[in-house]
Coordinates of C-alpha atoms in Angstrom, one line a residue:
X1 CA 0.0 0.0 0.0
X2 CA 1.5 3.3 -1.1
X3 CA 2.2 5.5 2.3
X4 CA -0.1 8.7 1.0
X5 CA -2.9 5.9 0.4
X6 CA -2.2 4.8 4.1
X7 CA -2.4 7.9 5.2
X8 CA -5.8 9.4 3.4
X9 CA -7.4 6.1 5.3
X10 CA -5.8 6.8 8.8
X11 CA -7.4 10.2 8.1
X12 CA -10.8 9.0 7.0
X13 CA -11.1 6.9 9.8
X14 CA -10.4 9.7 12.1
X15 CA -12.3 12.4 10.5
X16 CA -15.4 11.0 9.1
X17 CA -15.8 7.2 11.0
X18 CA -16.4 8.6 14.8
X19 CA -19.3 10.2 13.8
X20 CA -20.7 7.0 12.2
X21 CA -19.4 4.3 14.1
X22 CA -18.4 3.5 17.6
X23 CA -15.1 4.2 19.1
X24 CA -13.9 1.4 19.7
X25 CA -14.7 -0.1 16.0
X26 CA -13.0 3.2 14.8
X27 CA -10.2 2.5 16.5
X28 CA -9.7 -1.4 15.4
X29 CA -9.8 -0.1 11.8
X30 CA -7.8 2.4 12.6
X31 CA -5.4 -0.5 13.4
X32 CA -6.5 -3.2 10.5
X33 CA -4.6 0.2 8.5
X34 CA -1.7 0.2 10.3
X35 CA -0.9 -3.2 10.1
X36 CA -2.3 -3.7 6.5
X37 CA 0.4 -1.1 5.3
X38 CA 3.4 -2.5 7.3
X39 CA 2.7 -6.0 5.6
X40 CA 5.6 -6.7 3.4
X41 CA 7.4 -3.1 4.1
X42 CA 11.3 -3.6 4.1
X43 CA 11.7 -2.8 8.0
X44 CA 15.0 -1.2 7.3
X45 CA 13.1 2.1 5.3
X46 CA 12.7 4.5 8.0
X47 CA 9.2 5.7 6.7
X48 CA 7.6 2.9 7.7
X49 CA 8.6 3.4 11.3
X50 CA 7.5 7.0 11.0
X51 CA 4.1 5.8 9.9
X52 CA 3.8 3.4 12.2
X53 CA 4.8 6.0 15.3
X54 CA 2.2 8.6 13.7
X55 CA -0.4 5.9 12.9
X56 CA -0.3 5.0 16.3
X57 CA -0.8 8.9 17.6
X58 CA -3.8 9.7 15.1
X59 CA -5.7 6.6 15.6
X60 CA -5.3 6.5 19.3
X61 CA -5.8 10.6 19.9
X62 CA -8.6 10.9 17.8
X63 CA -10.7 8.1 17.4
X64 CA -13.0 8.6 20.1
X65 CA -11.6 6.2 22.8
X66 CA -9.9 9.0 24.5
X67 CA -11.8 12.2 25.9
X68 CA -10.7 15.2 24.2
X69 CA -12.4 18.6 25.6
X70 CA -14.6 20.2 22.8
X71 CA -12.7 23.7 23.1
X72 CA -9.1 21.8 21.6
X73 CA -8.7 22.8 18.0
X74 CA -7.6 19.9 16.9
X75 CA -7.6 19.7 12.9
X76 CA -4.7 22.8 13.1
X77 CA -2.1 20.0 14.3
X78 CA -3.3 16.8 12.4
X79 CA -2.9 19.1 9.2
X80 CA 0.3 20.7 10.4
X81 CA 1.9 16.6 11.1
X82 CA 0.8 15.7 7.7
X83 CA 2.8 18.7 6.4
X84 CA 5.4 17.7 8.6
X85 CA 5.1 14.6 7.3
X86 CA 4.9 15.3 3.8
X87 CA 8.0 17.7 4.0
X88 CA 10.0 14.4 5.5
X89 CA 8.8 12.0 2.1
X90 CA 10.0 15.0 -0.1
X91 CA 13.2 15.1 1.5
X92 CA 13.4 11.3 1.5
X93 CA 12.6 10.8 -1.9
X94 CA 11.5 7.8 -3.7
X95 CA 13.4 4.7 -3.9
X96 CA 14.0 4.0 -7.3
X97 CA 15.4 0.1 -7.3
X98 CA 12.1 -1.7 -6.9
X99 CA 13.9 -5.0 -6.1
X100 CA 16.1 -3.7 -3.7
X101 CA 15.4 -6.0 -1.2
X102 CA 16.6 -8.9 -3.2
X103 CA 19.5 -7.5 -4.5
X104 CA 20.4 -6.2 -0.8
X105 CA 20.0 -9.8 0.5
X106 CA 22.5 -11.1 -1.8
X107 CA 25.6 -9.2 -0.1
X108 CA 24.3 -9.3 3.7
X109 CA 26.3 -12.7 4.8
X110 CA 28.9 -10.3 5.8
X111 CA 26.9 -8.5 8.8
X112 CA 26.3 -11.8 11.0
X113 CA 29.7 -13.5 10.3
X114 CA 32.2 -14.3 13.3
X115 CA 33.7 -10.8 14.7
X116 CA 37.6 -10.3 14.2
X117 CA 39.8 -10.6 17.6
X118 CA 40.1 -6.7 17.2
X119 CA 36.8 -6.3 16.9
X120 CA 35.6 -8.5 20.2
X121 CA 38.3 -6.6 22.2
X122 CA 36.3 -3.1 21.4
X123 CA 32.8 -5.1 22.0
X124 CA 33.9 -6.3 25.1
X125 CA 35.5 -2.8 26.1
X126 CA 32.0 -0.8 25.3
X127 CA 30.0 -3.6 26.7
X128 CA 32.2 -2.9 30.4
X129 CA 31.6 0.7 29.8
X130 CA 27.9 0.3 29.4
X131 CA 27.7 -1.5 33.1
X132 CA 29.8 0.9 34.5
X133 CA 27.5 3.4 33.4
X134 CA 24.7 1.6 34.6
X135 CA 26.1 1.0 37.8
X136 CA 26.9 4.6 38.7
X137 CA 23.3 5.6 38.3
X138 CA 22.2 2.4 40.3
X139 CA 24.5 3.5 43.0
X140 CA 24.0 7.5 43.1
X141 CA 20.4 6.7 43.3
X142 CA 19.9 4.8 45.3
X143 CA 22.7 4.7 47.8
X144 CA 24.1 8.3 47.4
X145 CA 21.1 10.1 46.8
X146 CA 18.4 7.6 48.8
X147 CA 15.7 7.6 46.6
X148 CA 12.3 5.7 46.8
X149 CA 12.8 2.3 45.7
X150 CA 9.3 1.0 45.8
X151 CA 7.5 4.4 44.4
X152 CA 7.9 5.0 40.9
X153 CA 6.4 8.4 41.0
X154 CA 8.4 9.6 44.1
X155 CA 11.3 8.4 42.6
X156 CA 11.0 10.5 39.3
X157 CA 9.7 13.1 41.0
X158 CA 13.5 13.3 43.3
X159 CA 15.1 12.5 39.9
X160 CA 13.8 15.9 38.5
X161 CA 14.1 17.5 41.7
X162 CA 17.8 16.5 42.5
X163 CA 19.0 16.4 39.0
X164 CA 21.3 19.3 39.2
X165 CA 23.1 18.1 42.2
X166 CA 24.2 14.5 40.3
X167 CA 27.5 13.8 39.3
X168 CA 27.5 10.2 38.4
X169 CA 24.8 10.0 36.8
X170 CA 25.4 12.4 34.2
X171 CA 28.5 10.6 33.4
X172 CA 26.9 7.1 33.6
X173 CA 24.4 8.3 30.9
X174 CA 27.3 8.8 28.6
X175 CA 28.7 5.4 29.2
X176 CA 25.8 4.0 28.7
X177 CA 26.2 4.7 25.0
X178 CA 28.5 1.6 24.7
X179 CA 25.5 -0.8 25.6
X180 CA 23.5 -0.6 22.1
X181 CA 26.7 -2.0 20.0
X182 CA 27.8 -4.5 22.7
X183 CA 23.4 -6.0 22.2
X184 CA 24.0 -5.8 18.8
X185 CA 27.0 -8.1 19.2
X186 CA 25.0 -10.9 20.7
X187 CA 22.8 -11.1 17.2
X188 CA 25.8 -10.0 14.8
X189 CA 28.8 -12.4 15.4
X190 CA 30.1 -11.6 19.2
X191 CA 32.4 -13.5 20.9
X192 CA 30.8 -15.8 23.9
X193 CA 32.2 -13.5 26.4
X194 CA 30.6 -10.4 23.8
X195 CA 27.2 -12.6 24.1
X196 CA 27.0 -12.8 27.7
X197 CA 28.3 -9.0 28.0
X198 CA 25.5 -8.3 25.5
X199 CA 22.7 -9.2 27.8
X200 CA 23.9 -8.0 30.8
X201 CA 23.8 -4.8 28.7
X202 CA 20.2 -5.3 28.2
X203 CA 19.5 -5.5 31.9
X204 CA 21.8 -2.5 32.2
X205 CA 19.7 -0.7 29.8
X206 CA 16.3 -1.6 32.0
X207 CA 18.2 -0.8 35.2
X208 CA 19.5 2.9 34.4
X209 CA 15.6 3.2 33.5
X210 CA 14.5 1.4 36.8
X211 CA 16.6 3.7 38.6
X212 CA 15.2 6.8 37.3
X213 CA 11.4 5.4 37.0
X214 CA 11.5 6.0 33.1
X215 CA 10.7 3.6 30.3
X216 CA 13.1 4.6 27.5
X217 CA 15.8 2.2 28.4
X218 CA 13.2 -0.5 27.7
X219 CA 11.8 1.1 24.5
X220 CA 15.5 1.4 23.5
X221 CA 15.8 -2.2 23.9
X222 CA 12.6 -3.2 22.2
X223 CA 13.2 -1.1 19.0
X224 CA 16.6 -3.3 18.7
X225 CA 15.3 -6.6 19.3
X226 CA 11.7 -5.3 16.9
X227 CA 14.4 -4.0 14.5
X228 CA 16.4 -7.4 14.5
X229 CA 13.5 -9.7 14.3
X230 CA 11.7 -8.1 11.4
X231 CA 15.3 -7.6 9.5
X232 CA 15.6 -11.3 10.1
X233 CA 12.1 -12.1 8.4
X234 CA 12.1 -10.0 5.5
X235 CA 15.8 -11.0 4.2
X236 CA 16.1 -14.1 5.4
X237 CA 19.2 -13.6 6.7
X238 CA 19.7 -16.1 8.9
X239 CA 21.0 -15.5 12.7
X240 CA 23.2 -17.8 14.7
X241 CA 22.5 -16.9 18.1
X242 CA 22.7 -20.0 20.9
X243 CA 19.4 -21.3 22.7
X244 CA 20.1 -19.8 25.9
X245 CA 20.1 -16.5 24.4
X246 CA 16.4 -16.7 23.4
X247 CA 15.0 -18.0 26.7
X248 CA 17.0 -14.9 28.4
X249 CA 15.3 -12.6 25.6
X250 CA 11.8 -14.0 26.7
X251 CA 12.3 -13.5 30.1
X252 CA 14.3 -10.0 30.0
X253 CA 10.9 -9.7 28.0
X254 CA 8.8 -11.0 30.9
X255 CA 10.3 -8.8 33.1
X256 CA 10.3 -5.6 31.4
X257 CA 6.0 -6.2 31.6
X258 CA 6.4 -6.8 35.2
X259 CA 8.7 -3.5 35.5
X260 CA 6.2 -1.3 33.4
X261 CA 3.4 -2.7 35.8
X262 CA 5.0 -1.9 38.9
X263 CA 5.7 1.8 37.9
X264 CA 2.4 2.4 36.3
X265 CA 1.2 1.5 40.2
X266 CA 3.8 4.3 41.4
X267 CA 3.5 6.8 38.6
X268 CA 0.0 7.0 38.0
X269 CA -1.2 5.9 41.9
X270 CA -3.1 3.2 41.0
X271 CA -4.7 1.3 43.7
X272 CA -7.0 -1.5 41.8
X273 CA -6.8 -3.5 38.6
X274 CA -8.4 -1.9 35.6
X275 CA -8.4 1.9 37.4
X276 CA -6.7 3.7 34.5
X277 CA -9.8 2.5 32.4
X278 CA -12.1 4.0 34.9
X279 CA -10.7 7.4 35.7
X280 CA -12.6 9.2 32.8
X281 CA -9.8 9.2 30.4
X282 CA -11.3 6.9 27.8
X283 CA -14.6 6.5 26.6
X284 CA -17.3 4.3 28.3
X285 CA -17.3 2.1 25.4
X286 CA -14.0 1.3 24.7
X287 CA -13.4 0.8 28.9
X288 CA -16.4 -1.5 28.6
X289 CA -14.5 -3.7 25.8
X290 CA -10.9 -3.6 27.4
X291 CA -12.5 -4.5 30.6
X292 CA -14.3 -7.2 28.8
X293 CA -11.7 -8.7 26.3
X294 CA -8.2 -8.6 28.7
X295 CA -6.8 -9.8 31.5
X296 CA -7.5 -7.9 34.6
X297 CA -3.5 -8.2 35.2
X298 CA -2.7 -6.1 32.3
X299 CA -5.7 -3.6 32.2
X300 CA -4.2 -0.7 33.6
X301 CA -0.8 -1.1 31.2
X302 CA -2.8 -1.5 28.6
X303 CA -4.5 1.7 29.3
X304 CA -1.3 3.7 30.1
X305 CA 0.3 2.7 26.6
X306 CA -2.7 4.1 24.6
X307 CA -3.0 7.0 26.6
X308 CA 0.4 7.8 26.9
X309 CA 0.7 7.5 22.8
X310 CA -2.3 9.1 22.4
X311 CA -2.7 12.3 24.3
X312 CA 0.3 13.9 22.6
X313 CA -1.0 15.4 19.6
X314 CA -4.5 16.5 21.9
X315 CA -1.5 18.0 23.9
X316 CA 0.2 20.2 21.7
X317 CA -3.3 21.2 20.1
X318 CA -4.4 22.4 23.6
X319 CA -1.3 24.3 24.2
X320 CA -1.3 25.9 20.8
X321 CA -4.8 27.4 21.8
X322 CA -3.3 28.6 25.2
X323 CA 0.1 29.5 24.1
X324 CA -1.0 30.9 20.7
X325 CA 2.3 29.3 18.8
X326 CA 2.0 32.1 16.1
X327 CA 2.8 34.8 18.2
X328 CA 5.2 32.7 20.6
X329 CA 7.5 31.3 18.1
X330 CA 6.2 32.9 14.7
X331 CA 6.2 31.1 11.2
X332 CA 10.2 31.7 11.3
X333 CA 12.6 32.3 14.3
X334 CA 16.3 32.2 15.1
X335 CA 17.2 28.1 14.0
X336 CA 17.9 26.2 18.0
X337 CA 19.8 23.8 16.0
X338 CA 21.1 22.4 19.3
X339 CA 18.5 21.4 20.4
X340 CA 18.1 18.5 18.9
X341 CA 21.0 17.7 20.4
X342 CA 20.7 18.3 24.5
X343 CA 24.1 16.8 25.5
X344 CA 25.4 19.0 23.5
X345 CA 23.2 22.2 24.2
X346 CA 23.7 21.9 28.2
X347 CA 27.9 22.0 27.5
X348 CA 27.4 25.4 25.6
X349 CA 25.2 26.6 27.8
X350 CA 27.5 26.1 31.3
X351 CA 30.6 27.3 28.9
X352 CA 28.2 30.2 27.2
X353 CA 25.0 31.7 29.6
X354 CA 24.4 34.3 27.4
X355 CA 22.9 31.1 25.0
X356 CA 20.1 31.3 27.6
X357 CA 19.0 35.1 26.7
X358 CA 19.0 34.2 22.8
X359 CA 17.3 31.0 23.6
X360 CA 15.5 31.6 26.8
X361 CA 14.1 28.5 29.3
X362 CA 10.5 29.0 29.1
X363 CA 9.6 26.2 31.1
X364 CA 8.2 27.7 34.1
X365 CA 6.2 29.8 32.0
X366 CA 5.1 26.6 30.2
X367 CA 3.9 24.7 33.6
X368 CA 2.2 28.0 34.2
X369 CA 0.5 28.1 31.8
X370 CA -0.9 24.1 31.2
X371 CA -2.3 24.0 34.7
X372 CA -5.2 25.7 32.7
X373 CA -5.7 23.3 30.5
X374 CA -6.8 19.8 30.6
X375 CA -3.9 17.8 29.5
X376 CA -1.5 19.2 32.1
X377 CA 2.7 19.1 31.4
X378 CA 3.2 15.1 31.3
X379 CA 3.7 14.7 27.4
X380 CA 6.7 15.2 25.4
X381 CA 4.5 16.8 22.5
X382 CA 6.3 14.8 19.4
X383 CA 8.8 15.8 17.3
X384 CA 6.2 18.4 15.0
X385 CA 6.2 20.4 18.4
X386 CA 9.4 20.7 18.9
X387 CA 10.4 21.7 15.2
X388 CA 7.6 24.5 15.9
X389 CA 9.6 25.6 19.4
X390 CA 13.5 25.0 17.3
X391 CA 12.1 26.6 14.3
X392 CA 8.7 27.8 14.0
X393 CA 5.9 26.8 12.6
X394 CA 7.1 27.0 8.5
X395 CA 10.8 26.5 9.9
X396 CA 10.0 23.4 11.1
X397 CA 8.9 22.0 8.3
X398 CA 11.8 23.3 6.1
X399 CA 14.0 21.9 8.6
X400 CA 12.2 18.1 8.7
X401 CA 12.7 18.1 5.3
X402 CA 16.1 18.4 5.9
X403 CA 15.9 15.6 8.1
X404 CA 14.3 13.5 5.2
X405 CA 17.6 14.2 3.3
X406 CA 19.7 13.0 6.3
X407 CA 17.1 9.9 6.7
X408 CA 17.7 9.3 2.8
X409 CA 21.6 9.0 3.1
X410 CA 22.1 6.8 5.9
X411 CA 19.7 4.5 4.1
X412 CA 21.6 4.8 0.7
X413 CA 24.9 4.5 2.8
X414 CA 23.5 1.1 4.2
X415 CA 22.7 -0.5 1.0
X416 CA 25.7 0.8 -0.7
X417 CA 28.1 -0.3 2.0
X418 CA 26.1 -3.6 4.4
X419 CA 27.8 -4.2 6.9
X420 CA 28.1 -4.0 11.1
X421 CA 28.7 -0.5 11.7
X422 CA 25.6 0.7 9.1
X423 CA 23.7 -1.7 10.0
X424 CA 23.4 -0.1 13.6
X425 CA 23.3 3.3 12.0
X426 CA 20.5 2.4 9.9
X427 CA 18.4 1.4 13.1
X428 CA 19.7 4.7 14.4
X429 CA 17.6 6.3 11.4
X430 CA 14.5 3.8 12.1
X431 CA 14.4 4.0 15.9
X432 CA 14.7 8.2 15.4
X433 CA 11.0 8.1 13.3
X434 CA 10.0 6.0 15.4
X435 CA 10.7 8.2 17.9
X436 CA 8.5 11.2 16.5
X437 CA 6.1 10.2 19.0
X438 CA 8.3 12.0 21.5
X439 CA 11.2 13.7 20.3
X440 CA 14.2 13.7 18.1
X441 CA 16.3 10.0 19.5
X442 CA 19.8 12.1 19.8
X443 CA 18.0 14.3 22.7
X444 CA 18.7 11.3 24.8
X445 CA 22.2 11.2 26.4
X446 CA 22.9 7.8 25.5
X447 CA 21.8 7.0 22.0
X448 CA 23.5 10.3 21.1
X449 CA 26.7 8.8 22.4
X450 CA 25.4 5.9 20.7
X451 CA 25.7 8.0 17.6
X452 CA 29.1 9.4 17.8
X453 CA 30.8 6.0 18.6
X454 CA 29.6 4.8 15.6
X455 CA 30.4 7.8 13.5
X456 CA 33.8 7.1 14.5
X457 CA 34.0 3.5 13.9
X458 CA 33.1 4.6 10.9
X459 CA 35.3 7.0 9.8
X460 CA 38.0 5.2 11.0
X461 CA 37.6 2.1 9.8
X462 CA 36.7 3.0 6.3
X463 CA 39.9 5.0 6.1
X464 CA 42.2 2.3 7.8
X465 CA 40.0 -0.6 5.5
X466 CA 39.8 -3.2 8.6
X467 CA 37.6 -5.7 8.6
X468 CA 35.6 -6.6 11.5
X469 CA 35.1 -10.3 10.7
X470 CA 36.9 -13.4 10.6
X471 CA 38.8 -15.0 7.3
X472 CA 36.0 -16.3 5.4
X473 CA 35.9 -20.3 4.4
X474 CA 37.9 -19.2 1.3
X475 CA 40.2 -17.7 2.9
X476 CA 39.6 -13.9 2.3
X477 CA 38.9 -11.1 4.2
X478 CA 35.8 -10.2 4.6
X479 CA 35.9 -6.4 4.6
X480 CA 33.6 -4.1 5.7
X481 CA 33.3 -1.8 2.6
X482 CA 31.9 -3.0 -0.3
X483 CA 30.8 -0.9 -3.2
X484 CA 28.1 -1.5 -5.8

């Protein structure tokens, strides 16, 4: 199905479907779309992971099984994301090799072979720094700094609070950077030792969140595995990874559920099975089915998910109405390029405070001024928000177009040179769409550091020519950089 087809049917079903049909039927269409377009999609094209992050926004905010207050203009920012998102596809391009896929499958042996010596040594070095990093958040929070350890909302709420004070755990969150490559490793060719270093990392991952009572160390590790998996079934590449390794995925898998659950309780103060389907949030209908169809156990998850991704858009349209983005931040403004970068941003700022009076901090203005609406401060707002706040409204989508053309040539980089290192920066350019249900993926500390290690593999390696395999049976290198 074409994506602007896919599209103009999430928007039917939106616009015209609630006032015929009932929510809940609205929104299983909704995602009979969704899935309907993502059959036989290659997973490793970024715009399906965009569409699948915005068809999961649209059909959840506007379906009718959330409550959205009457007074929210809310066509202004479904037309402004599918500008947004339309800017992205122009930038992108179309892809011109229509059997891409098969000619791409042909030279992927190389990415899953047996590492090199060299390149175990590095694995097992990031894969050290990545529990280090884990551990020194573990530690300052807990044992420094005392947090709660059996109240997921108090503990985020001291997290925020006590933030400035840390010193470890800034630091950990850069190490923590070295976990994605040493998972990676357990699917890709790792040594035992890089295996078994692998998973720790994923518990690493789902600790540093634990310890901060967020989620996105466990979306982070989700995305890879969802990334892997559907890599796996559309090439057919096939994946030598031992037994033991799966059972330790399905119960790393197991327990991430049981994590989310107990935070939700924290978080959102839930005292009952099913109460986030009761507190007025959804419509009686779709409460009535949830209640009906799934386990008692799981209500109150399943209830935070689709509210969580589905109040965002309903968000930002509220706050547009209260904050009145066209005076606020005007069709153009001064480009906050560095924003989209925060590591980055909060160095300049301690080195330069004079950034702060070009690029003020609004955000006690900002709490201010959502207490008076109904959707409060707890959403990120998505990615079209912030490209309104970085750029304005028309700047933003000049500058996701730009981000189209960056999308474009780390996918053309990938099929022109498969191998390890663009392989991982190819789910970097996924797991960022994807991530326009929040904001841009290289906002977070980690992943951004994420980013720059493997820029510099990269760079490096191409220029040295190393490979990061093993002699293949014919005895040959197999290097890293092939060219069509």
């Amino acid at each position: 199905m074409p994506y602007i087809l896919a599209y103009l049917l999430i928007l039917l079903d939106i616009s015209i479907l609630p006032s015929i049909l009932e929510p809940f039927i609205v929104w299983s269409l909704g995602y009979l779309i969704i899935i309907s377009n993502l059959y036989k999609k290659d997973p490793l094209d970024p715009r399906i992971w965009l569409f699948l992050g915005v068809g999961i926004l649209l059909i959840n905010g506007f379906s009718g099984i959330l409550y959205v207050p009457s007074n929210i203009n809310e066509q202004r920012i479904i037309i402004y994301v599918m500008l947004t998102i339309f800017s992205f596809h122009l930038g992108f391009g179309k892809l011109e090799n229509a059997n891409y896929v098969i000619l791409l499958r042909r030279r992927l042996h190389n990415v899953f072979n047996s590492y090199s010596s060299y390149s175990n040594k590095i694995h097992i070095f990031l894969g050290l720094l990545g529990i280090i990093g884990s551990l020194m958040i573990c530690f300052e929070m807990f044992v420094l700094l005392g947090v709660s350890m059996d109240d997921g909302g108090e503990r985020r709420r001291q997290f925020q609070e006590l933030f400035p004070l840390m010193v470890l755990t800034p630091i950990g969150t850069i190490l923590l950077g070295g976990s994605f490559p040493s998972i990676f490793s357990v699917f890709c060719g790792g040594s035992k030792t890089n295996i078994l270093l692998g998973l720790v990392n994923i518990l690493a991952l789902a600790l540093s969140s634990m310890a901060i009572a967020g989620k996105q160390g466990i979306l982070f590790v989700t995305l890879i595995l969802a990334y892997i998996y559907f890599f796996h079934k559309c090439y057919r590449i096939k994946i030598k990874i031992p037994v033991y390794v799966k059972y330790c995925i399905f119960a790393f898998i197991y327990l991430f559920v049981l994590y989310i659950s107990f935070l939700t309780i924290g978080r959102q103060n839930v005292t009952h099975e099913g109460q986030l389907l009761e507190n007025g949030t959804f419509s009686k209908e779709f409460a009535y089915m949830a209640q009906k169809n799934l386990p008692s156990s799981i209500q109150n998850n399943f209830a935070e998910f689709f509210g969580y991704y589905g109040n965002q858009f309903p968000y930002v349209a509220e706050r547009w109405s209260i904050e009145n983005f066209e005076e606020k931040y005007g069709y153009f403004c001064l480009p906050r390029v560095l924003g989209v970068f925060t590591f980055v941003e909060r160095q300049v700022i301690k080195i330069f405070p004079f950034y702060n009076v070009i690029y003020p901090d609004d955000r006690v203005a900002t709490i201010k001024n959502q207490s008076k609406g109904y959707f409060g401060n707890a959403n990120w707002g998505t990615i079209a928000f912030l490209n309104i706040k970085y750029f304005g409204i028309l700047g933003g989508l000049i500058a996701f177009f730009f981000v189209g053309k960056i999308s474009r040539k780390f996918y053309n980089h990938f099929f022109r040179s498969p191998n390890y290192i663009t392989f991982q920066l190819n789910y970097i350019n996924c797991a960022g769409m994807f991530y326009f249900t929040m904001f841009y993926f290289t906002q977070e500390t980690g992943p951004f550091f994420y980013l720059v290690i493997l820029l510099i593999f990269e760079l490096y390696f191409q220029k040295q020519n190393i490979s990061f395999y093993k002699k293949n049976p014919h005895g040959k290198y197999s290097y890293r950089h092939s060219r069509i």
